[in-house]
Short mmCIF file of C-alpha atoms and ligand atoms in Angstrom, two decimals:
data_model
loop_
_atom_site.label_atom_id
_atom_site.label_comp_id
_atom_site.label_asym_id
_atom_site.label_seq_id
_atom_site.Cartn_x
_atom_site.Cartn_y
_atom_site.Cartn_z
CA UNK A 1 47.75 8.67 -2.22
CA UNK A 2 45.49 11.49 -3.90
CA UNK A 3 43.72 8.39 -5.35
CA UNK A 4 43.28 7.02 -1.94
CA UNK A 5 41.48 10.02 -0.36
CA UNK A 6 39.61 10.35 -3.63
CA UNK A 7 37.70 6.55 -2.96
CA UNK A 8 37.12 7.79 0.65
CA UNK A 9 35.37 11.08 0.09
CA UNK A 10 33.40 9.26 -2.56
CA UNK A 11 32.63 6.66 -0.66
CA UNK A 12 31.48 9.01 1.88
CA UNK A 13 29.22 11.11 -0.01
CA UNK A 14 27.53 7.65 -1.20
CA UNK A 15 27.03 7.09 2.05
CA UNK A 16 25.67 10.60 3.08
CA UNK A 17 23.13 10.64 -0.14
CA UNK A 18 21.71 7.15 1.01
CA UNK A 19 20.88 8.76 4.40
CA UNK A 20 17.33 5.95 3.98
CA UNK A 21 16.75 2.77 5.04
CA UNK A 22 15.40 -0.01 2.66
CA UNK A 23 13.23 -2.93 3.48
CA UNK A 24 12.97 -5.42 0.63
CA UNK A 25 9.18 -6.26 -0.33
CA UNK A 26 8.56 -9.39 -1.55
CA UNK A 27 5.93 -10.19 -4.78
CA UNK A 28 3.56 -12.90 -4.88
CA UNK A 29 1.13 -13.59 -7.97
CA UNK A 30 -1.51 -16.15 -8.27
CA UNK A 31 -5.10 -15.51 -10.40
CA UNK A 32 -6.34 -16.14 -7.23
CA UNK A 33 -4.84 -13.35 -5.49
CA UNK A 34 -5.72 -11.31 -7.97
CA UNK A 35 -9.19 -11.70 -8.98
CA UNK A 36 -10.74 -9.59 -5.86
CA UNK A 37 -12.64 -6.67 -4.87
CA UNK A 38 -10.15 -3.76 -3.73
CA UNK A 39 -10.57 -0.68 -2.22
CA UNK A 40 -13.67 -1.49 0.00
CA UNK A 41 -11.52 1.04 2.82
CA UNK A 42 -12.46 3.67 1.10
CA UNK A 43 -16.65 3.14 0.87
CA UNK A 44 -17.70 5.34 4.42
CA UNK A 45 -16.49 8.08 5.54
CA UNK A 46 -13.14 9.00 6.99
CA UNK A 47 -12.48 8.56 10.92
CA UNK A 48 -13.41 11.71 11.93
CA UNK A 49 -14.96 10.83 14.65
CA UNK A 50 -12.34 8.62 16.64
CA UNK A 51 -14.47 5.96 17.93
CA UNK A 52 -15.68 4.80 14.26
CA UNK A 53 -13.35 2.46 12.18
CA UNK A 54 -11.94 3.10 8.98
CA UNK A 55 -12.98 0.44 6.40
CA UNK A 56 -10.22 -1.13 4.44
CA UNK A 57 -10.20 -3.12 1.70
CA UNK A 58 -10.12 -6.99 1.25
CA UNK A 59 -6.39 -8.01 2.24
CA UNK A 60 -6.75 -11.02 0.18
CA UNK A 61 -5.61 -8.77 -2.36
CA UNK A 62 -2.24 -8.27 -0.85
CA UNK A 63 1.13 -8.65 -3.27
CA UNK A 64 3.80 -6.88 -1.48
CA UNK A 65 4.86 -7.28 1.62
CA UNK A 66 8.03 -7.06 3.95
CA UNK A 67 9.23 -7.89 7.36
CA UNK A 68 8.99 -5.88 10.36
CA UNK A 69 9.74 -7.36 14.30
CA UNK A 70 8.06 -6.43 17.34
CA UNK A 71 9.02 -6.69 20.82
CA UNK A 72 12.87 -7.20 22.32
CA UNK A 73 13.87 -9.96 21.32
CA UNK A 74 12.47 -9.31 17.95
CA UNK A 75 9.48 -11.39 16.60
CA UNK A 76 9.18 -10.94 13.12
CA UNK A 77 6.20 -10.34 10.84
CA UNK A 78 5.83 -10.06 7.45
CA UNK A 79 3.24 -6.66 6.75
CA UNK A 80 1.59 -5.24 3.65
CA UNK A 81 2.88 -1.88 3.52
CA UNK A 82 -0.24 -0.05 2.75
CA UNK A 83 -0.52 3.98 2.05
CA UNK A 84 -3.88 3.34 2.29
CA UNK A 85 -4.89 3.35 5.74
CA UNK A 86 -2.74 4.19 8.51
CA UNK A 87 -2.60 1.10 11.28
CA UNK A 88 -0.62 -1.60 12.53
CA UNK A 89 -1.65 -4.46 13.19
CA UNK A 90 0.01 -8.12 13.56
CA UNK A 91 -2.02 -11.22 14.94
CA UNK A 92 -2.10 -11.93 19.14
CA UNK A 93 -0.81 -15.31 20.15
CA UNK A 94 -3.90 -15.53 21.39
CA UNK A 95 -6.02 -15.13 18.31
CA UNK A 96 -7.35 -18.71 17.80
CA UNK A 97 -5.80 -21.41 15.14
CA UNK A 98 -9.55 -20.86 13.20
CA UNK A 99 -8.41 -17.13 12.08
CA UNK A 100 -4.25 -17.00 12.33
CA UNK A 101 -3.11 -20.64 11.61
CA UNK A 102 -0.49 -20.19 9.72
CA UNK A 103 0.89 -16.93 10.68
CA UNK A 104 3.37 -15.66 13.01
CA UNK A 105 1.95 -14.33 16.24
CA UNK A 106 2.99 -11.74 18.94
CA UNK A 107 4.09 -13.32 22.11
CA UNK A 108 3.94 -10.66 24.78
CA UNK A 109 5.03 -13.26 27.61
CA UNK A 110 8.61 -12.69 25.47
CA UNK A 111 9.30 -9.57 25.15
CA UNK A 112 10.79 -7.08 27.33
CA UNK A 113 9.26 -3.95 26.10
CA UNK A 114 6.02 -4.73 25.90
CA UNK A 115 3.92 -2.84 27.60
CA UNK A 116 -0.12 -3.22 28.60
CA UNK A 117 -2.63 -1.11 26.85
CA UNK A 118 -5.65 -3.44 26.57
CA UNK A 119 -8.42 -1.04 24.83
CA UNK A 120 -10.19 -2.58 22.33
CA UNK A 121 -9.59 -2.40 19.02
CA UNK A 122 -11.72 -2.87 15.38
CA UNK A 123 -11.16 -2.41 12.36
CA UNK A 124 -14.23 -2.86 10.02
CA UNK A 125 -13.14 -4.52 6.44
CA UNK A 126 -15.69 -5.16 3.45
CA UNK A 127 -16.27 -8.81 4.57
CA UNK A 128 -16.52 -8.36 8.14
CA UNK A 129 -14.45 -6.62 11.26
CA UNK A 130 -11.24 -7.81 12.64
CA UNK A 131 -10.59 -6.96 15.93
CA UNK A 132 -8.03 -7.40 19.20
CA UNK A 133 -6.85 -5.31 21.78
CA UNK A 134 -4.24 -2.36 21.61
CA UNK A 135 -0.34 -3.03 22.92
CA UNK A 136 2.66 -1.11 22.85
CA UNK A 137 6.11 -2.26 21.95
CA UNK A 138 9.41 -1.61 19.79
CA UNK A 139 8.87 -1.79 16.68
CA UNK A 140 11.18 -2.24 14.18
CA UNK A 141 11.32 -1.97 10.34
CA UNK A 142 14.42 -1.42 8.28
CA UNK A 143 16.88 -1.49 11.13
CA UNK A 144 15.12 1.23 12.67
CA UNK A 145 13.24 0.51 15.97
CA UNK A 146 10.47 2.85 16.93
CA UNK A 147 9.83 2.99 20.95
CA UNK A 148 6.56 2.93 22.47
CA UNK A 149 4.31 2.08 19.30
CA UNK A 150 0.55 1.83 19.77
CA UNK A 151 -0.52 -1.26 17.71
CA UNK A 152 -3.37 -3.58 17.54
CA UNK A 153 -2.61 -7.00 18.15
CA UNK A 154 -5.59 -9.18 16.32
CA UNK A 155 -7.37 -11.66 18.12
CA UNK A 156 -9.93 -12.25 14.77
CA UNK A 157 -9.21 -12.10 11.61
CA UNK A 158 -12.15 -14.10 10.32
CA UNK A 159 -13.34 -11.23 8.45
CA UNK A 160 -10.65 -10.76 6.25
CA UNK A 161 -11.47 -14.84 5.01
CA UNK A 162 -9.93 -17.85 3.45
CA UNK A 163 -7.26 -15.85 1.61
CA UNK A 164 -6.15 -14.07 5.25
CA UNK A 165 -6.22 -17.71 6.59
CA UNK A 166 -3.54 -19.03 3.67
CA UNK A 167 -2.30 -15.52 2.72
CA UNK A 168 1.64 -14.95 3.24
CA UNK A 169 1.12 -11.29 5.29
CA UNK A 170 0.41 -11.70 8.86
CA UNK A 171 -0.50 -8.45 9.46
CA UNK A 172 -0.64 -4.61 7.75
CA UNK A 173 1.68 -1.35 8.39
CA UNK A 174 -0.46 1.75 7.26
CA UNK A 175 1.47 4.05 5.79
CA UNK A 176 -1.40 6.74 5.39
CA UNK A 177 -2.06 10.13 7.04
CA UNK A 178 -2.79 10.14 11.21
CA UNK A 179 -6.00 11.57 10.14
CA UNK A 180 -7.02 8.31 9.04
CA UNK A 181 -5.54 6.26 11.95
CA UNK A 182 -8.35 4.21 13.75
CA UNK A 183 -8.55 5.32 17.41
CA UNK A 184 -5.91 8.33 16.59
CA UNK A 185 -2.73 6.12 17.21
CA UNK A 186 -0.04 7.97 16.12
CA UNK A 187 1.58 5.88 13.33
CA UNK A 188 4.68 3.73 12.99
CA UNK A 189 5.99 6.18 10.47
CA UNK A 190 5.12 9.44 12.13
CA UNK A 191 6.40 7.92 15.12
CA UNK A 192 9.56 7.35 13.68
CA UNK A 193 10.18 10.70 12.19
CA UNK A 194 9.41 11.95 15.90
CA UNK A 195 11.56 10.01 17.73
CA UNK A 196 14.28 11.20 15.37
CA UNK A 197 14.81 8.00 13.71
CA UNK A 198 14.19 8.86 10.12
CA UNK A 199 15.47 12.50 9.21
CA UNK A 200 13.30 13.11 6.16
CA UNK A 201 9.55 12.82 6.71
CA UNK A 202 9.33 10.84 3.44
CA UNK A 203 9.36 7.01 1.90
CA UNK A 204 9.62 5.73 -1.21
CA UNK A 205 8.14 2.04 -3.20
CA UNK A 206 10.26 0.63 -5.83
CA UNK A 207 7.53 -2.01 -6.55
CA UNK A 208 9.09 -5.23 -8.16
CA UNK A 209 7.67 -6.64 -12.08
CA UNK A 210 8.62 -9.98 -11.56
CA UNK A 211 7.62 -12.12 -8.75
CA UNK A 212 11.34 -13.83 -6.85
CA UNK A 213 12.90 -10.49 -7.50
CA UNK A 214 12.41 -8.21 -4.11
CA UNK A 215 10.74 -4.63 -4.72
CA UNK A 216 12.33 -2.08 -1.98
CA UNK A 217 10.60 0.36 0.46
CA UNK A 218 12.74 3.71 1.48
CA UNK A 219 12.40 5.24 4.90
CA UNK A 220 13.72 9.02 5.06
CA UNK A 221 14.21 9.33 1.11
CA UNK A 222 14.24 7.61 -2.22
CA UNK A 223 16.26 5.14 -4.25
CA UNK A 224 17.64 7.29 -7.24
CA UNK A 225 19.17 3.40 -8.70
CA UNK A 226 15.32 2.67 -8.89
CA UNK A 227 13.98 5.12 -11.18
CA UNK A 228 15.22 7.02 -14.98
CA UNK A 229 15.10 10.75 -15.28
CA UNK A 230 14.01 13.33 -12.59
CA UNK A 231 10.42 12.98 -10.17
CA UNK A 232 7.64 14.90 -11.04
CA UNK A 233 6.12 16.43 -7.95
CA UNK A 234 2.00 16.36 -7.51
CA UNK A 235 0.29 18.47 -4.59
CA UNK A 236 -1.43 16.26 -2.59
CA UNK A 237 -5.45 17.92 -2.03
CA UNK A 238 -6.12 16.14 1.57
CA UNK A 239 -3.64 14.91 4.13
CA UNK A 240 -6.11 11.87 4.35
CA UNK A 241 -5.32 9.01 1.97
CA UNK A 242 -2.34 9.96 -0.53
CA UNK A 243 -4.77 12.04 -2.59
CA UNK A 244 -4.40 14.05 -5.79
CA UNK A 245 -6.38 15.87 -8.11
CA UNK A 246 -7.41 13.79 -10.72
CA UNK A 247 -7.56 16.02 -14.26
CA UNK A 248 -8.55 13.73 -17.04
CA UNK A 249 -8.28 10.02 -18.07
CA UNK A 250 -8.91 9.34 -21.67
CA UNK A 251 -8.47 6.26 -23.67
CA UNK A 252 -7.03 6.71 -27.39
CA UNK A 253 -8.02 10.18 -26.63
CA UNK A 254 -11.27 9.99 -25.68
CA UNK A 255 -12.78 10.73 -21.50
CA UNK A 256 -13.03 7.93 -19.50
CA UNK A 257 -14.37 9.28 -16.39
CA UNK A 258 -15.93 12.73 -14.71
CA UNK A 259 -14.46 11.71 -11.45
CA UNK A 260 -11.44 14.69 -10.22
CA UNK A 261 -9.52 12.60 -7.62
CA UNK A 262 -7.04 9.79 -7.22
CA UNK A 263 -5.41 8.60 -4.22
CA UNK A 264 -2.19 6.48 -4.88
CA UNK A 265 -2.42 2.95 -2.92
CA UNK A 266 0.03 0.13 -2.44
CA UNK A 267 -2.35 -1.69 -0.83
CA UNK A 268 -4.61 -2.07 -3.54
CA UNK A 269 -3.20 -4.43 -6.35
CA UNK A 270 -4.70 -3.13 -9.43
CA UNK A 271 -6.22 0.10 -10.36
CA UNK A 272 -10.12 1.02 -9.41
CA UNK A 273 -12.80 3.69 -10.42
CA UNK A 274 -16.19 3.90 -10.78
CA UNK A 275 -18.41 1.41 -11.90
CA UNK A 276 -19.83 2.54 -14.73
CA UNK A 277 -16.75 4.41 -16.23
CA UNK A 278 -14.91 0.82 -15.65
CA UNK A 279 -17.82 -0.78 -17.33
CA UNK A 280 -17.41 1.58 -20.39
CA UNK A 281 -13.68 1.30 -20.31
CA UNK A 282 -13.88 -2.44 -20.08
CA UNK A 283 -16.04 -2.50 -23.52
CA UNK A 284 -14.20 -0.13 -25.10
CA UNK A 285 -10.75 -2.56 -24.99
CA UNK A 286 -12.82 -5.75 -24.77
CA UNK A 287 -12.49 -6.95 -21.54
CA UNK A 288 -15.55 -9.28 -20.36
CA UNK A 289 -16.61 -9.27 -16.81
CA UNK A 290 -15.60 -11.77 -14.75
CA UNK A 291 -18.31 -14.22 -13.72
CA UNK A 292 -17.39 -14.98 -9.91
CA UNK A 293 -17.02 -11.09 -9.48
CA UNK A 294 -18.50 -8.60 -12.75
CA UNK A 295 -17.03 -5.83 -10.91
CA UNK A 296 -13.56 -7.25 -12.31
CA UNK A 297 -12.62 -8.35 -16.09
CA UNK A 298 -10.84 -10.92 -18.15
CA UNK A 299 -9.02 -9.88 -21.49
CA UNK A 300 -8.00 -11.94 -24.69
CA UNK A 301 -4.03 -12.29 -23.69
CA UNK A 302 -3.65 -11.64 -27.39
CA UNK A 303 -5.03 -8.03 -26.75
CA UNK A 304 -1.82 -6.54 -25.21
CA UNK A 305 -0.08 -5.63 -27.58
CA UNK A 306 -3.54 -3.90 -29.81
CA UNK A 307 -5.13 -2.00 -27.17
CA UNK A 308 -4.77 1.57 -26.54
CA UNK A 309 -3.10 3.58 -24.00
CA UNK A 310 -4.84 4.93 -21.30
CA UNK A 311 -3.54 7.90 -20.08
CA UNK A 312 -3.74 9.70 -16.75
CA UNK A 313 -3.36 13.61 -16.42
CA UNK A 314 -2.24 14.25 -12.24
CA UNK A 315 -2.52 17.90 -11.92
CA UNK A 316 -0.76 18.60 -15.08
CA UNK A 317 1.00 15.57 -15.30
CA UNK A 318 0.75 12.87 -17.53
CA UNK A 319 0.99 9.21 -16.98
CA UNK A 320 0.22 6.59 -19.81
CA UNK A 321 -0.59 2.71 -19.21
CA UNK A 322 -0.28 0.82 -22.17
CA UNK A 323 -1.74 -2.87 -23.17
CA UNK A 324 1.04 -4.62 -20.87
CA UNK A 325 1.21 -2.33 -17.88
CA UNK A 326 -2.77 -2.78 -17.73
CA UNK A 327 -3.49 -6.46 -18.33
CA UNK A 328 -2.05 -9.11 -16.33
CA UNK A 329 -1.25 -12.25 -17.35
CA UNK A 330 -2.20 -14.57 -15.16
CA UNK A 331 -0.52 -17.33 -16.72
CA UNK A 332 -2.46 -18.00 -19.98
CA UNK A 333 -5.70 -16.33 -18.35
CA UNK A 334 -5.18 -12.44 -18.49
CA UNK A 335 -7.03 -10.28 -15.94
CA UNK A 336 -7.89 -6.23 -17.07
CA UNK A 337 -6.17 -4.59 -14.31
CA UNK A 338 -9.51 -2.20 -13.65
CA UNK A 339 -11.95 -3.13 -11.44
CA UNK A 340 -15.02 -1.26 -10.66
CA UNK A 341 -15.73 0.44 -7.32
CA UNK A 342 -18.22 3.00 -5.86
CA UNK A 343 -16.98 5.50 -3.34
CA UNK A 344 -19.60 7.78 -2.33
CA UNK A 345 -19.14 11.68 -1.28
CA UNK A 346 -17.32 13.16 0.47
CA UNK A 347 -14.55 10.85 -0.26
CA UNK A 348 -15.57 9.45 -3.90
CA UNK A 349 -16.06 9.23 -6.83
CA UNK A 350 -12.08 8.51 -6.69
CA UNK A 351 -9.79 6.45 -8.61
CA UNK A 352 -7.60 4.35 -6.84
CA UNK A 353 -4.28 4.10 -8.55
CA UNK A 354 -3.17 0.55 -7.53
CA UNK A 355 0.04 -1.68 -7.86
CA UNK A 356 -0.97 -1.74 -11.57
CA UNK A 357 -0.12 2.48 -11.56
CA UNK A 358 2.93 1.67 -9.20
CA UNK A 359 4.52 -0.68 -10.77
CA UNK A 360 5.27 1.52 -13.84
CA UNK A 361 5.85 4.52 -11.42
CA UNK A 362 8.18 4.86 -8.40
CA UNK A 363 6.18 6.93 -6.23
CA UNK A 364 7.43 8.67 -3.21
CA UNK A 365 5.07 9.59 -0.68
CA UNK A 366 6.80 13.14 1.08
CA UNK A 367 4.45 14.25 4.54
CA UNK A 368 7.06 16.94 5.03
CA UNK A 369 5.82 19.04 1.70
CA UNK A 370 2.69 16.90 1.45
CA UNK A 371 3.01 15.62 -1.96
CA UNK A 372 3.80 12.70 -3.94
CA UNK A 373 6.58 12.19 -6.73
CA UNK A 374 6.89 10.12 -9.55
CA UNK A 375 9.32 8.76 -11.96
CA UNK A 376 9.56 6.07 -14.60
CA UNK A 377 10.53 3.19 -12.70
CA UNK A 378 13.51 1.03 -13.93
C1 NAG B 1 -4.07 2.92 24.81
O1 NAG B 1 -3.61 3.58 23.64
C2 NAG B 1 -4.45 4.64 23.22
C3 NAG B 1 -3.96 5.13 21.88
O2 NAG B 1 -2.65 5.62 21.94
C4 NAG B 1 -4.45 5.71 24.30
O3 NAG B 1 -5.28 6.78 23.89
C5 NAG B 1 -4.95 5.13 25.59
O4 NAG B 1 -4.84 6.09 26.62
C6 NAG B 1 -4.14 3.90 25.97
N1 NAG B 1 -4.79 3.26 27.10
C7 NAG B 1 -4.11 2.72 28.10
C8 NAG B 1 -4.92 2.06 29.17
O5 NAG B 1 -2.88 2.74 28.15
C1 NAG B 2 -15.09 -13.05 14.75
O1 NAG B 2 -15.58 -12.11 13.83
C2 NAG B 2 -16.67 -12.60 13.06
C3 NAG B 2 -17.03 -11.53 12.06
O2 NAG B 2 -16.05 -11.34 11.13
C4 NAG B 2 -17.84 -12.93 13.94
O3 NAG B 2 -18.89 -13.45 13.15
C5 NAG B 2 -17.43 -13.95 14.97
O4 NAG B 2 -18.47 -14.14 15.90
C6 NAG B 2 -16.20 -13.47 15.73
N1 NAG B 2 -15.73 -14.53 16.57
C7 NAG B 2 -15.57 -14.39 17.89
C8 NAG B 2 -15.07 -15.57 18.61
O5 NAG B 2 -15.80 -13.33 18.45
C1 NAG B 3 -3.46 18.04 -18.29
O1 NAG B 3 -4.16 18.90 -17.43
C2 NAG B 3 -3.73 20.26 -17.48
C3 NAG B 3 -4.50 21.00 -16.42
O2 NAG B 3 -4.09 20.58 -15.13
C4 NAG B 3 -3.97 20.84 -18.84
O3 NAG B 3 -3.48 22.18 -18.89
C5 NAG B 3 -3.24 20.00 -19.87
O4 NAG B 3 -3.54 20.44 -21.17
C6 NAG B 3 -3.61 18.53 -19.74
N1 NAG B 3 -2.72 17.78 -20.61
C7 NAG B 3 -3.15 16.97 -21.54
C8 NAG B 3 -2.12 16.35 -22.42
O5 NAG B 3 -4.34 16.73 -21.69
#
């Protein structure tokens, strides 16, 4: 009997400390998807002004993604969860076979929430803008649906090129600040915690090692089963990007950079900084640059296990990449996962601390105490 009540209360706690949602994110790998510029969202300035757009990076990049629906019925479309920019955006069944072939497309004609907006909408990428009009909808992710959501619905995506055209994301979910939001649309995250959806003003990427197993995004918390030991907690330094102070990086001991911020990005697949540092870094563990693109490196797969560390100090805190957190083998062709990128001021010189970073460290991203933590991932 005692035993009885004993499973029940237990049970219920389990259930009260997993008070967040998860949405499984699925991996995909190929050289191809790999080898590309990232982080071009970051190269003007932020969207201060409303009527500019926010440049984002190349989405060919894109590894992780995860289905969200929109409309009633639900229409479902797999998103890059990005926490670096702040949008939604899925492709219009009207955007033309040229720029959305393959991908799922919103269907306004079926659903029963959607609602008219029609302002134009832009977003300006790298290779080129992308651009629709604005709707609002449900929108769901997680098994929660958020009412009334201001998204773009794309009517080209030529811009975003071949790799957008084959890629297996339809569209991308910001996860970034509202400050950043093109055309000040409240976000699908914020609007979430306001409608009263998700209690804690937090989420949380378990980001998988192995493509076929399914990486997890929390909603209103984090996934304690995901990580070992406790979470470090870093201030952020702007409630723009996730952005932290950046206090050294040093390679078997020695500076790699002058640059004094990092901003942690899912939606960047391996880790950026400047140009010249990368350069130097590249020589120093004998990575050569990659012909098609020198901004980006290819490393002797035999190298893994000789290079040194690089290690990252956050405010404090340190973070070390060794040979096989930092190289990627691309089967038989390894790729140095640093790539070289010039932000200029106000924003740069910045390191972006990619999928390479976040793969090693679960990282959850808290607005309510604007911060992010970290912890060994598992
Ligand atoms: C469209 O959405 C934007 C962003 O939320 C809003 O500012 C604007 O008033 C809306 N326009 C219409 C016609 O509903
Ligand atoms: C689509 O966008 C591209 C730029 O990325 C532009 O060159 C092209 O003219 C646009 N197509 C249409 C039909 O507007
Ligand atoms: C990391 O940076 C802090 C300053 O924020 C400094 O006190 C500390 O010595 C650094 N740690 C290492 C191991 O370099």
């Amino acid at each position: 009997m005692k035993v009885a009540v004993f499973v029940v209360l237990a049970l219920a706690m389990v259930i009260a400390a997993e008070a967040f949602v998860r949405i499984p994110i699925k991996k995909t790998e190929s050289l191809n998807s790999m080898m590309r510029k990232a982080g071009q969202k970051y190269t003007s300035g932020f969207n201060l002004d409303a009527t500019s757009p926010v440049p984002i990076h190349d989405y060919s990049n894109a590894q992780y993604y995860g289905p969200i629906t929109v409309g009633t019925p639900a229409q479902t479309f797999q998103v890059v969860f990005d926490t670096g920019s702040s949008n939604l955006w899925v492709p219009s069944s009207s955007c033309p076979f040229t720029s959305c072939f393959f991908h799922a497309k919103f269907d306004e004609s079926k659903s029963s929430t959607y609602a008219k907006n029609g302002t134009t909408f832009a977003i300006q990428y790298g290779s080129g803008p992308v651009s629709g009009y604005l709707s609002k909808d449900t929108v769901g992710f997680g098994g929660v649906n958020v009412e009334n959501q201001v998204f773009a619905e794309i009517t080209n995506a030529t811009g975003l090129g071949a790799a957008f055209l084959a890629g297996k994301f339809d569209g991308i979910l910001g996860l970034g600040w509202s400050s950043i939001s093109v055309d000040g649309i409240p976000t699908v995250f914020n609007n979430a915690v306001s409608q009263g959806l998700i209690q804690d003003n937090s989420f949380a990427f378990y980001l998988s090692k192995t493509t076929g197993v399914d990486g997890e995004l929390t909603l209103g918390g984090y996934d304690q089963s995901k990580f070992s030991g406790s979470l470090t907690w870093i201030p952020l330094i702007s409630k723009t990007y996730w952005e932290v102070a950046l206090t050294a990086m040093t390679l078997g001991g020695k500076s790699v950079t002058s640059s004094v911020k990092a901003v942690v990005d899912s939606g960047t697949s391996i880790m950026a900084g400047p140009t010249a540092d990368v350069k130097a870094l590249a020589a120093l563990v004998g990575a050569s640059p990659y012909p098609l693109n020198p901004a980006e490196y290819t490393i002797d797969c035999s190298k893994i296990s000789s290079v040194p560390d690089i290690t990252i100090n956050l405010s404090g805190n340190m973070y070390t990449l060794s040979g096989s957190d930092y190289i990627i083998d691309a089967g038989g062709i390894c790729l140095f996962g640093f790539t070289g990128i010039d932000i200029p001021a106000p924003n740069g010189p910045l390191w972006i601390l990619g999928d390479v970073f976040m793969r090693k460290y679960y990282t959850v991203f808290d607005y309510a105490n604007a911060r992010v933590g970290t912890a060994l991932a598992l």
